[in-house]
Short mmCIF file of C-alpha atoms in Angstrom, two decimals:
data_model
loop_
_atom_site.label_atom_id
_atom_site.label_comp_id
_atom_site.label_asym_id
_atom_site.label_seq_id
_atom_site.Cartn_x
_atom_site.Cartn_y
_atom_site.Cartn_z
CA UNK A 510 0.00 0.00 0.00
CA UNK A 511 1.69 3.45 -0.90
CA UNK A 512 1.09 6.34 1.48
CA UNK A 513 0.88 10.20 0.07
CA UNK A 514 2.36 12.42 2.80
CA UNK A 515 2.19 16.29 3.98
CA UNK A 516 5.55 17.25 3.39
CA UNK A 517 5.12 20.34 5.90
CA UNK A 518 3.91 17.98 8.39
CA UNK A 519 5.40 14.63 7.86
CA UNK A 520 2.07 12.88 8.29
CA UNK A 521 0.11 10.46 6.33
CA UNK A 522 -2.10 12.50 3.57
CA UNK A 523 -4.26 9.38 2.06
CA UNK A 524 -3.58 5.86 1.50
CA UNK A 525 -4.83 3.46 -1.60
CA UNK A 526 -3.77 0.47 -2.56
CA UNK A 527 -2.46 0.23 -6.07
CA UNK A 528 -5.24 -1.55 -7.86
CA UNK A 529 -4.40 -5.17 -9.32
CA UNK A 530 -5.07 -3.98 -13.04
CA UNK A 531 -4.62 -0.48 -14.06
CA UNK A 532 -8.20 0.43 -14.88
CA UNK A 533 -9.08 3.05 -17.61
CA UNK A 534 -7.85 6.52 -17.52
CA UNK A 535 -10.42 8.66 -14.97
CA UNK A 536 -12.32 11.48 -16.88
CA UNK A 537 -12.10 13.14 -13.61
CA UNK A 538 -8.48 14.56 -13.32
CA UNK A 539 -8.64 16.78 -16.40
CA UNK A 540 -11.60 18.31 -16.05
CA UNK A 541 -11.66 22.03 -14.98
CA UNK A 542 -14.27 21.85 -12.17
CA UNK A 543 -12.26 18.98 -10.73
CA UNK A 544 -8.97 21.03 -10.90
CA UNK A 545 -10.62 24.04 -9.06
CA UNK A 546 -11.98 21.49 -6.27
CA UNK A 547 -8.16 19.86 -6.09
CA UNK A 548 -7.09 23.75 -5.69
CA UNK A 549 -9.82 24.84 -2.97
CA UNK A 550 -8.57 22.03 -0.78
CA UNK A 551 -5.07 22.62 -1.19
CA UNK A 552 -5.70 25.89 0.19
CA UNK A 553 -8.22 25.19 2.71
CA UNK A 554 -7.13 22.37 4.21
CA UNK A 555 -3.05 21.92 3.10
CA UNK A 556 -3.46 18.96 0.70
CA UNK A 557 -0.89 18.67 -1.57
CA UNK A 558 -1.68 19.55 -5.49
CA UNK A 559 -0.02 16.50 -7.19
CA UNK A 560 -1.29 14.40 -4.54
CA UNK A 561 -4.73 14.93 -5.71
CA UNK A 562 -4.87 14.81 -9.05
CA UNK A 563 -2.76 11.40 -8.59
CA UNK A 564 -5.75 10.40 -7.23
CA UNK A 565 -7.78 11.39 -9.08
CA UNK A 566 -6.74 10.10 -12.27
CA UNK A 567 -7.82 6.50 -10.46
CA UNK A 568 -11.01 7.56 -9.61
CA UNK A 569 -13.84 6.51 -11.68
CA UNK A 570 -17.53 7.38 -12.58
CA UNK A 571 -20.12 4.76 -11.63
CA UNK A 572 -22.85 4.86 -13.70
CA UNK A 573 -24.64 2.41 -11.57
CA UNK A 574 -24.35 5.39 -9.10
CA UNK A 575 -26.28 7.86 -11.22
CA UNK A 576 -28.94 5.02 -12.35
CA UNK A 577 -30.05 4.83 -8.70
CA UNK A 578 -29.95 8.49 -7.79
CA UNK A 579 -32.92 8.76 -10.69
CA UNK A 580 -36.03 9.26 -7.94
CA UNK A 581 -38.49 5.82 -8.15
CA UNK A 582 -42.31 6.29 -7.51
CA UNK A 583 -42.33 5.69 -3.42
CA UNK A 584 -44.36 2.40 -2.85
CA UNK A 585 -47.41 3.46 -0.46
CA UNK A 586 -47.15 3.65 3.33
CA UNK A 587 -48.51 0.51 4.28
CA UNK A 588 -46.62 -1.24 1.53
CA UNK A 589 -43.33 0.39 2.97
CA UNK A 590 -43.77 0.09 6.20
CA UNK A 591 -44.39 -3.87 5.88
CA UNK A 592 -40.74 -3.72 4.21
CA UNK A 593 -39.39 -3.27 7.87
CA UNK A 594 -42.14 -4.43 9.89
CA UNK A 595 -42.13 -8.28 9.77
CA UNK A 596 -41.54 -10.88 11.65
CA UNK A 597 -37.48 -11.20 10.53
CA UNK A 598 -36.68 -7.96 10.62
CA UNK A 599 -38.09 -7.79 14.40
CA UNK A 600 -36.19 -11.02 15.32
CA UNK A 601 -32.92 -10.01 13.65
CA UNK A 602 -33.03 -7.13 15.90
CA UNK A 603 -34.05 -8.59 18.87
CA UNK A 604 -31.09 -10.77 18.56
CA UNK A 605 -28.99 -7.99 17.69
CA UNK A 606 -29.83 -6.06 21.02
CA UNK A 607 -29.32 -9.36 22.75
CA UNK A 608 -25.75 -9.45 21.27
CA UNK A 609 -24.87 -5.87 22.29
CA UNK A 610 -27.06 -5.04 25.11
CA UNK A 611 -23.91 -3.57 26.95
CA UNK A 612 -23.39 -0.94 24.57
CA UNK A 613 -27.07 -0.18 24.18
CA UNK A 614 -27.60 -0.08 27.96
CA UNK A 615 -24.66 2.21 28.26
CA UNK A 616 -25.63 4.72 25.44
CA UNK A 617 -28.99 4.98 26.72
CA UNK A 618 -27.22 6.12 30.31
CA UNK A 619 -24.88 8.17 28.65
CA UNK A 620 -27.35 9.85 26.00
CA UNK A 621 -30.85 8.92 26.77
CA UNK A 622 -31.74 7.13 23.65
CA UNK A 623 -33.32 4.33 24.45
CA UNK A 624 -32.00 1.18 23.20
CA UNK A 625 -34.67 0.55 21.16
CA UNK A 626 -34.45 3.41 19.19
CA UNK A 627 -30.93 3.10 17.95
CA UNK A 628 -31.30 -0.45 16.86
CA UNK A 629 -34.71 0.36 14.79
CA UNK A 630 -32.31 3.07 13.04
CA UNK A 631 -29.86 0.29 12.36
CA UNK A 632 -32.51 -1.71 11.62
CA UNK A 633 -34.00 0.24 8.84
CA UNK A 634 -30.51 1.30 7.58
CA UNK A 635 -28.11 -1.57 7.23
CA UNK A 636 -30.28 -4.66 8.46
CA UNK A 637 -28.28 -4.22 11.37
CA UNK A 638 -25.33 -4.30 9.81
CA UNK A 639 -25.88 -7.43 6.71
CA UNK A 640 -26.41 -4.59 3.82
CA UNK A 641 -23.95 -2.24 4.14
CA UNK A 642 -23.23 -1.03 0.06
CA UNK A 643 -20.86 -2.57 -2.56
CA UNK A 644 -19.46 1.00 -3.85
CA UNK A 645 -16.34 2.70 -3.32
CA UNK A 646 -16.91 5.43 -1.33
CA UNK A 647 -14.14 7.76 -3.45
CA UNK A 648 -16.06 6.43 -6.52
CA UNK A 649 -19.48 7.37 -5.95
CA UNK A 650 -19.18 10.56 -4.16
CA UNK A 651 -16.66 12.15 -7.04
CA UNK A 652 -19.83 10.94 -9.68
CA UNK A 653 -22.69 12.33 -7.66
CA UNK A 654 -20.15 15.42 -6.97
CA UNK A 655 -19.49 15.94 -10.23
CA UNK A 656 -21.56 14.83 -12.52
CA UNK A 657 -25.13 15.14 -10.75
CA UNK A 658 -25.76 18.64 -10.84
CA UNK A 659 -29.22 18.27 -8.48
CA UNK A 660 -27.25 17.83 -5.57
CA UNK A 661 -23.54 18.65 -6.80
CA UNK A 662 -23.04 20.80 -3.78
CA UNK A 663 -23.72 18.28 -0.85
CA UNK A 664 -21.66 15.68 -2.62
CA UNK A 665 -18.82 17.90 -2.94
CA UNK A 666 -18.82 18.72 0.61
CA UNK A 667 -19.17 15.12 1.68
CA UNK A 668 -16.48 14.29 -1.01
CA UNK A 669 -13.98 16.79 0.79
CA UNK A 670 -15.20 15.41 4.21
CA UNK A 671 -14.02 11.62 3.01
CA UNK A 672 -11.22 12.92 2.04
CA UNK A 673 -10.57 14.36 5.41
CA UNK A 674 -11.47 11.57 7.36
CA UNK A 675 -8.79 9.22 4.90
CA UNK A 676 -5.64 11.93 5.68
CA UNK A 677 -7.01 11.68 9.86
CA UNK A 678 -7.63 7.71 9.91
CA UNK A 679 -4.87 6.61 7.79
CA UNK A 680 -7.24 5.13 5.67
CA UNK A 681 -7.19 3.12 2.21
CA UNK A 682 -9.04 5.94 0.19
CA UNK A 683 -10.14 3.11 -2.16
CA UNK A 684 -10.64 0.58 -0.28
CA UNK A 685 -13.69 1.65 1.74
CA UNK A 686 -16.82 0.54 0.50
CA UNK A 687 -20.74 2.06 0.97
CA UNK A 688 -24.00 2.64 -0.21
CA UNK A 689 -24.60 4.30 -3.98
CA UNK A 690 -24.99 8.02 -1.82
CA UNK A 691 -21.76 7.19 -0.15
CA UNK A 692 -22.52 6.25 2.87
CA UNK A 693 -20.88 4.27 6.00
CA UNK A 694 -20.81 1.40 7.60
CA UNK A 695 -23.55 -0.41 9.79
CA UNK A 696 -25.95 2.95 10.79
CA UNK A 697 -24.63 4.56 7.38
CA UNK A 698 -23.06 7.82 8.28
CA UNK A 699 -22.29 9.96 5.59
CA UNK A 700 -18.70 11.56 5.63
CA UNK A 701 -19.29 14.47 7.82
CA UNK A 702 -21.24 13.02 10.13
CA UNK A 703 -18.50 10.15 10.64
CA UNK A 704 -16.40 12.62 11.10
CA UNK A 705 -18.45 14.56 13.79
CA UNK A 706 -20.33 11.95 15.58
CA UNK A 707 -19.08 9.16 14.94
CA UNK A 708 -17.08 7.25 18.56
CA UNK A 709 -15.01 4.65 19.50
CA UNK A 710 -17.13 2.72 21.83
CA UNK A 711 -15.70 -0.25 22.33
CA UNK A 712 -12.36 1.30 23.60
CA UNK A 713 -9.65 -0.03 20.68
CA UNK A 714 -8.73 3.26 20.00
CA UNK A 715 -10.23 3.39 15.99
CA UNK A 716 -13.83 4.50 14.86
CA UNK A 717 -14.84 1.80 13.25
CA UNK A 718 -18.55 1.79 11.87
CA UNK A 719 -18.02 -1.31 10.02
CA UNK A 720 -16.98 -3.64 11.57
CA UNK A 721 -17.48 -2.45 15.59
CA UNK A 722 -21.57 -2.66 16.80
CA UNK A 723 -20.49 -0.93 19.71
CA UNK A 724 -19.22 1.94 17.53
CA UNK A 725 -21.56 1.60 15.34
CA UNK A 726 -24.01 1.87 18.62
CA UNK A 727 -22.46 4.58 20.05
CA UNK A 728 -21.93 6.79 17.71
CA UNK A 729 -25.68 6.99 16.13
CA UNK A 730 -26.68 7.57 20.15
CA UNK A 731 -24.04 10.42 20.10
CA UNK A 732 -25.88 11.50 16.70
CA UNK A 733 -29.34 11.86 18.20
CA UNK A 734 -28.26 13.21 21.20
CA UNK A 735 -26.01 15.78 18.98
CA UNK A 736 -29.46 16.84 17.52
CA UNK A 737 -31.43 17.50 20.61
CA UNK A 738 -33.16 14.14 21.46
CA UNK A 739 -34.58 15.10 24.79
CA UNK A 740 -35.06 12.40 27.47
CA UNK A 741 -37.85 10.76 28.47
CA UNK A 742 -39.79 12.21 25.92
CA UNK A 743 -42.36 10.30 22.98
CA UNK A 744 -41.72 10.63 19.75
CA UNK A 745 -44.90 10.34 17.92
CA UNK A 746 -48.99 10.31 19.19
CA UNK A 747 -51.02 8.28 16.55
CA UNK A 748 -54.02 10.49 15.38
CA UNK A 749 -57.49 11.31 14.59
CA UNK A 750 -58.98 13.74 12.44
CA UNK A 751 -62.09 14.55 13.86
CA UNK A 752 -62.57 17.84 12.00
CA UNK A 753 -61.58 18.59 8.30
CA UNK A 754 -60.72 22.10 9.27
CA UNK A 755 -57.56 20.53 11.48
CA UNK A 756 -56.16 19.35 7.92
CA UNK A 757 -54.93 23.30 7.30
CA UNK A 758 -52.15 21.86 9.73
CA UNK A 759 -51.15 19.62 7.49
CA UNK A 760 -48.12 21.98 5.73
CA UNK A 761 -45.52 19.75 4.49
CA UNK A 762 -43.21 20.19 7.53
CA UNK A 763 -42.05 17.79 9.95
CA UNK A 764 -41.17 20.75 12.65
CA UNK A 765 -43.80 20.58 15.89
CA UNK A 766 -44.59 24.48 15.99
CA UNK A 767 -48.03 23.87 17.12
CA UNK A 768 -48.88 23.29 21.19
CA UNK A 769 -50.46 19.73 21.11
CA UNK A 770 -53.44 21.68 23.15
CA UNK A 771 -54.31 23.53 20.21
CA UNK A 772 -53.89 20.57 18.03
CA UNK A 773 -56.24 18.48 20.13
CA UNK A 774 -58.98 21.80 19.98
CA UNK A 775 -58.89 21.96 15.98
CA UNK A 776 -60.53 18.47 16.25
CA UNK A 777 -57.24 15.94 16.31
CA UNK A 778 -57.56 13.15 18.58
CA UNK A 779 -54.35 11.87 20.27
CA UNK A 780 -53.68 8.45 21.42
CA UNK A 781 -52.53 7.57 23.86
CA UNK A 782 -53.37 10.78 25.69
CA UNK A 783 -50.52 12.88 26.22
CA UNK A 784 -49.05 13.88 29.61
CA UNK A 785 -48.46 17.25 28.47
CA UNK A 786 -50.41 19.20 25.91
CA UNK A 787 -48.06 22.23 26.09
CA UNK A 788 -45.42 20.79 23.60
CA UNK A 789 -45.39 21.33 20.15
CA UNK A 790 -46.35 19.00 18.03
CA UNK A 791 -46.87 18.68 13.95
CA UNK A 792 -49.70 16.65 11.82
CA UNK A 793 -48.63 13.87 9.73
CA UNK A 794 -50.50 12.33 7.27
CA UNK A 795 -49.19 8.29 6.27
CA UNK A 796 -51.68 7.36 3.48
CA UNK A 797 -55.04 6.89 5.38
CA UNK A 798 -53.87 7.61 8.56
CA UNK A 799 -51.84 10.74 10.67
CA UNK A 800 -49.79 11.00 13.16
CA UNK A 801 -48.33 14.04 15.46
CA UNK A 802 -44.90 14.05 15.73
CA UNK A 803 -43.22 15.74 18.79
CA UNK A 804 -39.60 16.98 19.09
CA UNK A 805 -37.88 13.47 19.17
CA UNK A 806 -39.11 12.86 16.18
CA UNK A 807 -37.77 15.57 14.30
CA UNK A 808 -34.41 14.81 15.24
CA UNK A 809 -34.95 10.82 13.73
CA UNK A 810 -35.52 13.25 10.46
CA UNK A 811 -32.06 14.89 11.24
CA UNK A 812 -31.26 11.29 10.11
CA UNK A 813 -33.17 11.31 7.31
CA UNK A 814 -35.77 13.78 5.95
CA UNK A 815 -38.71 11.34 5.12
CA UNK A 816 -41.60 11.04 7.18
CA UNK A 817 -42.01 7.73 6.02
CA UNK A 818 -38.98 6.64 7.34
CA UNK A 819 -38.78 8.50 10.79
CA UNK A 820 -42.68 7.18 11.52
CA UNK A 821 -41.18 3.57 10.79
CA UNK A 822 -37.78 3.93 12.65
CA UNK A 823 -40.14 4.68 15.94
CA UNK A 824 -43.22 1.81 15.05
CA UNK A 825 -39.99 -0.58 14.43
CA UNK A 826 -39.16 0.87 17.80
CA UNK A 827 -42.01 0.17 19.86
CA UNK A 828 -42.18 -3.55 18.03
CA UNK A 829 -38.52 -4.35 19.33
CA UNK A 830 -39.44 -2.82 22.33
CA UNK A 831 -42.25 -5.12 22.83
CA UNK A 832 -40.85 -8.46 21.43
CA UNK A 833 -37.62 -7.82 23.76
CA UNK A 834 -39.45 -7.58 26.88
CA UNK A 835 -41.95 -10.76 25.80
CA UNK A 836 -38.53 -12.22 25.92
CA UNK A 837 -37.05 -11.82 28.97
#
């Protein structure tokens, strides 16, 4: 494996293995919005020119990458939510709380998420931990960077935040594999958030999100917590529209801005009843049926925006919840 170095600092820049055969020459390196990128983080953050467009010239476009980026039709809400809630999916988890129970008990002291909740999120994302991508992370971030205009300036960012995280961890720039968005390991951090929230739980001294459930664990628990998840608190009231004039507070957003009292007097019916009716709250609607979410729940959507998937990360919840404590 050959190492690129800082000269100015003597330290490990990025590391790739050379691959077995020399694949085709990468349109990447000699294009001009490429050569401003290698430029900005030369400047920003002291990587070395040549370094750069060495690498550069080895990555490659994935056109696989682009295919799945094109938006499908969403499958209805009952149809996705039976996708996660089964029977397997509830006793793979199960068993994976069983296996790590430590390391759930301890982030729930340590951050307040229940235990539950982070292994729904793994759950949903990775099958706790059996799908975790078949991409090169280098590879598809430089094509959605650079050749997916939508969303060219996320991908760039997350592109310079991999390449970050390689020069910090030492690691094998081509080696790591993710999803098609570029995305990590068993709870599927993206770059940045690696880099931010991502912990060494299990006390080797490496962040490893692929191959350590304790880190893995840990570090989505430091996530939510990172976004506000508040103690103690619900995350979603199942609903009743009793009124058609309470669907005006159906807007679109996932923030609670209404007080749940005011909710409940437009003619929403909340069950189970909640303790409090002074915190906010917002109206969901799931195909035929709504929901209020609460605070907790917008920071699952932190995770990802989709109210689809934030309503089934906390109904996975509550079945893991339930089929763990049949258990014991």
């Amino acid at each position: 494996m050959r190492r690129l170095v800082i000269a100015a600092l003597a330290a490990p820049l990025l590391a790739y293995a050379q691959p077995a055969v020399e694949p085709a020459a990468s349109p990447y390196v000699e294009r001009a919005e490429v050569q401003s990128f290698i430029s900005e983080l030369a400047q920003r953050h002291g990587f070395v020119e040549a370094e750069l467009r060495d690498l550069f010239s080895r990555v490659q476009r994935v056109d696989g990458v682009m295919q799945l980026m094109v938006p499908a039709e969403r499958p209805p809400w009952e149809q996705y939510r039976a996708l996660f809630l089964n029977d397997a999916r509830i006793e793979a988890g199960v068993a994976f709380w069983k296996a790590n129970r430590r390391s759930l008990a301890k982030a729930a002291r340590e951050y307040g998420v229940p235990a539950q909740y982070i292994v729904a999120i793994i759950g949903v994302e990775t099958y706790y931990g059996k799908n975790m991508g078949r991409w090169r992370v280098i590879d598809a971030l430089s094509t959605l960077a650079f050749d997916y205009p939508a969303r060219a300036a996320f991908f760039r960012s997350e592109l310079e935040q991999y390449l970050l995280l390689a020069r910090e961890r030492d690691l094998d720039v081509f080696e790591l594999r993710g999803s098609y968005a570029g995305a990590i390991g068993i709870p599927q951090f993206m770059p940045g958030s690696l880099r931010r929230y991502g912990i060494d739980y299990d006390g080797d001294g490496a962040v490893d999100l692929r191959r350590s459930s304790a880190d893995a664990i840990g570090s989505v628990a430091n996530f939510l917590s990172g976004h506000g998840w508040r103690k103690g608190e619900p995350v979603l009231y199942r609903a009743k529209v009793r009124k058609d004039e309470a669907l005006k507070y159906l807007d679109g957003s996932v923030t609670p801005k209404h007080p749940l009292a005011e909710l409940m007097a437009a003619g929403i019916e909340l069950r189970p009843k909640p303790a409090s009716s002074a915190a906010p709250g917002v109206l969901l609607e799931l195909g035929d049926e709504h929901r209020v979410g609460l605070h907790n729940f917008w920071v699952i959507t932190r995770y990802n925006r989709s109210v689809f998937y934030a309503t089934v990360v906390s109904d996975l919840a509550a079945a893991l919840a339930r089929r763990q404590s049949a258990g014991k």
